[in-house]
XYZ file of C-alpha atoms in Angstrom:
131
model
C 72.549 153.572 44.117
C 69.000 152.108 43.914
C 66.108 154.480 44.235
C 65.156 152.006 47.753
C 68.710 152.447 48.946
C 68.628 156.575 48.071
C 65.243 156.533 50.002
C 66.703 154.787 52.786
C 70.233 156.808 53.149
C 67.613 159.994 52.584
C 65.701 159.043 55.622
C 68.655 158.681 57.616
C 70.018 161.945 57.012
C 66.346 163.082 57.957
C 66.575 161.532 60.760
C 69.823 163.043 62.029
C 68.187 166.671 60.828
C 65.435 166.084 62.859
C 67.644 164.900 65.964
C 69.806 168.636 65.134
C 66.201 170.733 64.779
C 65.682 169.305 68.542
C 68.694 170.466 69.724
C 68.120 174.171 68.165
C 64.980 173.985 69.485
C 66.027 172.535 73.040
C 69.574 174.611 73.307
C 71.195 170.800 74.318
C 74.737 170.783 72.943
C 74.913 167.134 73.901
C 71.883 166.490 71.824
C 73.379 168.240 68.983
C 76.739 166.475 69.236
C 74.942 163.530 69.198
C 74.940 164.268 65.442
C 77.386 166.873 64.720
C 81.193 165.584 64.753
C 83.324 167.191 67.316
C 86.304 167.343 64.713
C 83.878 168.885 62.405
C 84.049 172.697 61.320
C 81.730 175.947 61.647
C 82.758 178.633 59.317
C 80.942 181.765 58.183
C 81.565 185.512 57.456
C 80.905 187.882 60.251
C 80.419 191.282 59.221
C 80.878 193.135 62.693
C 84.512 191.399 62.771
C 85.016 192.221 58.597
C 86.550 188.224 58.815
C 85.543 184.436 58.361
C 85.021 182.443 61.362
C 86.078 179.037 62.239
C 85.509 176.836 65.436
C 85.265 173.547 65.963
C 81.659 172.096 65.904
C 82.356 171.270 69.247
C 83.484 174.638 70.034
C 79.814 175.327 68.079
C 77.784 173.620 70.142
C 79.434 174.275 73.471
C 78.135 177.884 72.853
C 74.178 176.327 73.485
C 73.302 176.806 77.273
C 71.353 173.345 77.733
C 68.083 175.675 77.677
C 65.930 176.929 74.939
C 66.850 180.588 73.948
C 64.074 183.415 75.594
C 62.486 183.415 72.038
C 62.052 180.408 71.122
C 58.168 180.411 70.406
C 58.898 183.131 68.123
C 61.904 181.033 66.251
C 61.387 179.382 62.774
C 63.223 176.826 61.229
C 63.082 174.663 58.025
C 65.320 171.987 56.232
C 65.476 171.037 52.634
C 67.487 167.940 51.890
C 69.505 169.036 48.824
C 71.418 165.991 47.685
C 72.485 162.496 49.033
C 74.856 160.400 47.393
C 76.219 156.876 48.921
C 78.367 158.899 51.655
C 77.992 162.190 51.493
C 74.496 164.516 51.914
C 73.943 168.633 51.943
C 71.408 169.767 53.890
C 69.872 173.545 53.690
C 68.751 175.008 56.880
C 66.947 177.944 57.203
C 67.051 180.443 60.355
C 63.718 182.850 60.698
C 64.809 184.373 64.086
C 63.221 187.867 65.653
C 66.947 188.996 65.796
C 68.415 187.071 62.919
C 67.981 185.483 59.350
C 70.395 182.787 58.731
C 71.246 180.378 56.082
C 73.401 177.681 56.882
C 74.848 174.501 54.525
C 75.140 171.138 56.419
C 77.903 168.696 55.106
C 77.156 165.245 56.382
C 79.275 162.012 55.682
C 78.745 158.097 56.426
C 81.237 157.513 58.831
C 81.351 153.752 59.753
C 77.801 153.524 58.789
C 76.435 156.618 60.429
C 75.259 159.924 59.126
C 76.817 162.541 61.161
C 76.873 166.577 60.003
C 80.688 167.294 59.701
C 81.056 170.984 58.622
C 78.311 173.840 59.493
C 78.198 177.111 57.020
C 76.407 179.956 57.853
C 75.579 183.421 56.349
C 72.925 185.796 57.554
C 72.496 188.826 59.058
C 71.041 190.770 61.927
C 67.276 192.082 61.893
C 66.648 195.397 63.908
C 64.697 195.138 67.032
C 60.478 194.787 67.090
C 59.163 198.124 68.023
């Protein structure tokens, strides 16, 4: 691939990684779908259940209310673009929550010419309350 055709295909995938940041920020599971395949799959090791867990991405982002969590001022989050080949792009997305540090992997895929995130794994774990 030509460095102008990895630039390109690089800021698509920013693009839908920008359009998924929104819908973090925004709690809008339509605006996540929007980019995140419904077929697609969330999977990540929960330590209160001593199991992995899978859903559906839809399942995923059914779980956001439409509204922006109570915290949200207090919420970071950052992206780092780790590879993009002709169809197929990681993505690294970090959580800084009050509650929560996360780490999540984002598989995307060019599916008929469109970026869209098809698998979603997390790891993280829970941070005690502020005093």
């Amino acid at each position: 691939m030509s460095a102008l055709a990895n630039d390109s295909e690089r800021d698509a995938v920013d693009q839908v990684m920008q359009k998924m940041m929104r819908g973090f920020e925004s709690g809008d599971p339509n605006l996540i779908l929007e980019v995140l395949r419904r077929d697609g799959v969330v999977v990540g090791y929960s330590a209160p259940r001593g199991s992995v867990v899978t859903q559906s991405a839809e399942e995923w982002a059914n779980g956001f209310t439409g509204k922006p969590a109570a915290d949200e001022a207090l919420r970071k989050r950052s992206y780092e673009i780790l590879e993009v080949g002709r169809d197929a792009a990681i993505v690294k997305v970090t959580l800084d929550y009050p509650r929560w540090d996360g780490l999540d992997y984002l598989a995307l895929s060019k599916i008929d010419g469109k970026w869209m995130i098809v698998s979603k794994s997390w790891s993280g774990q829970s941070k005690p309350a502020a005093p």
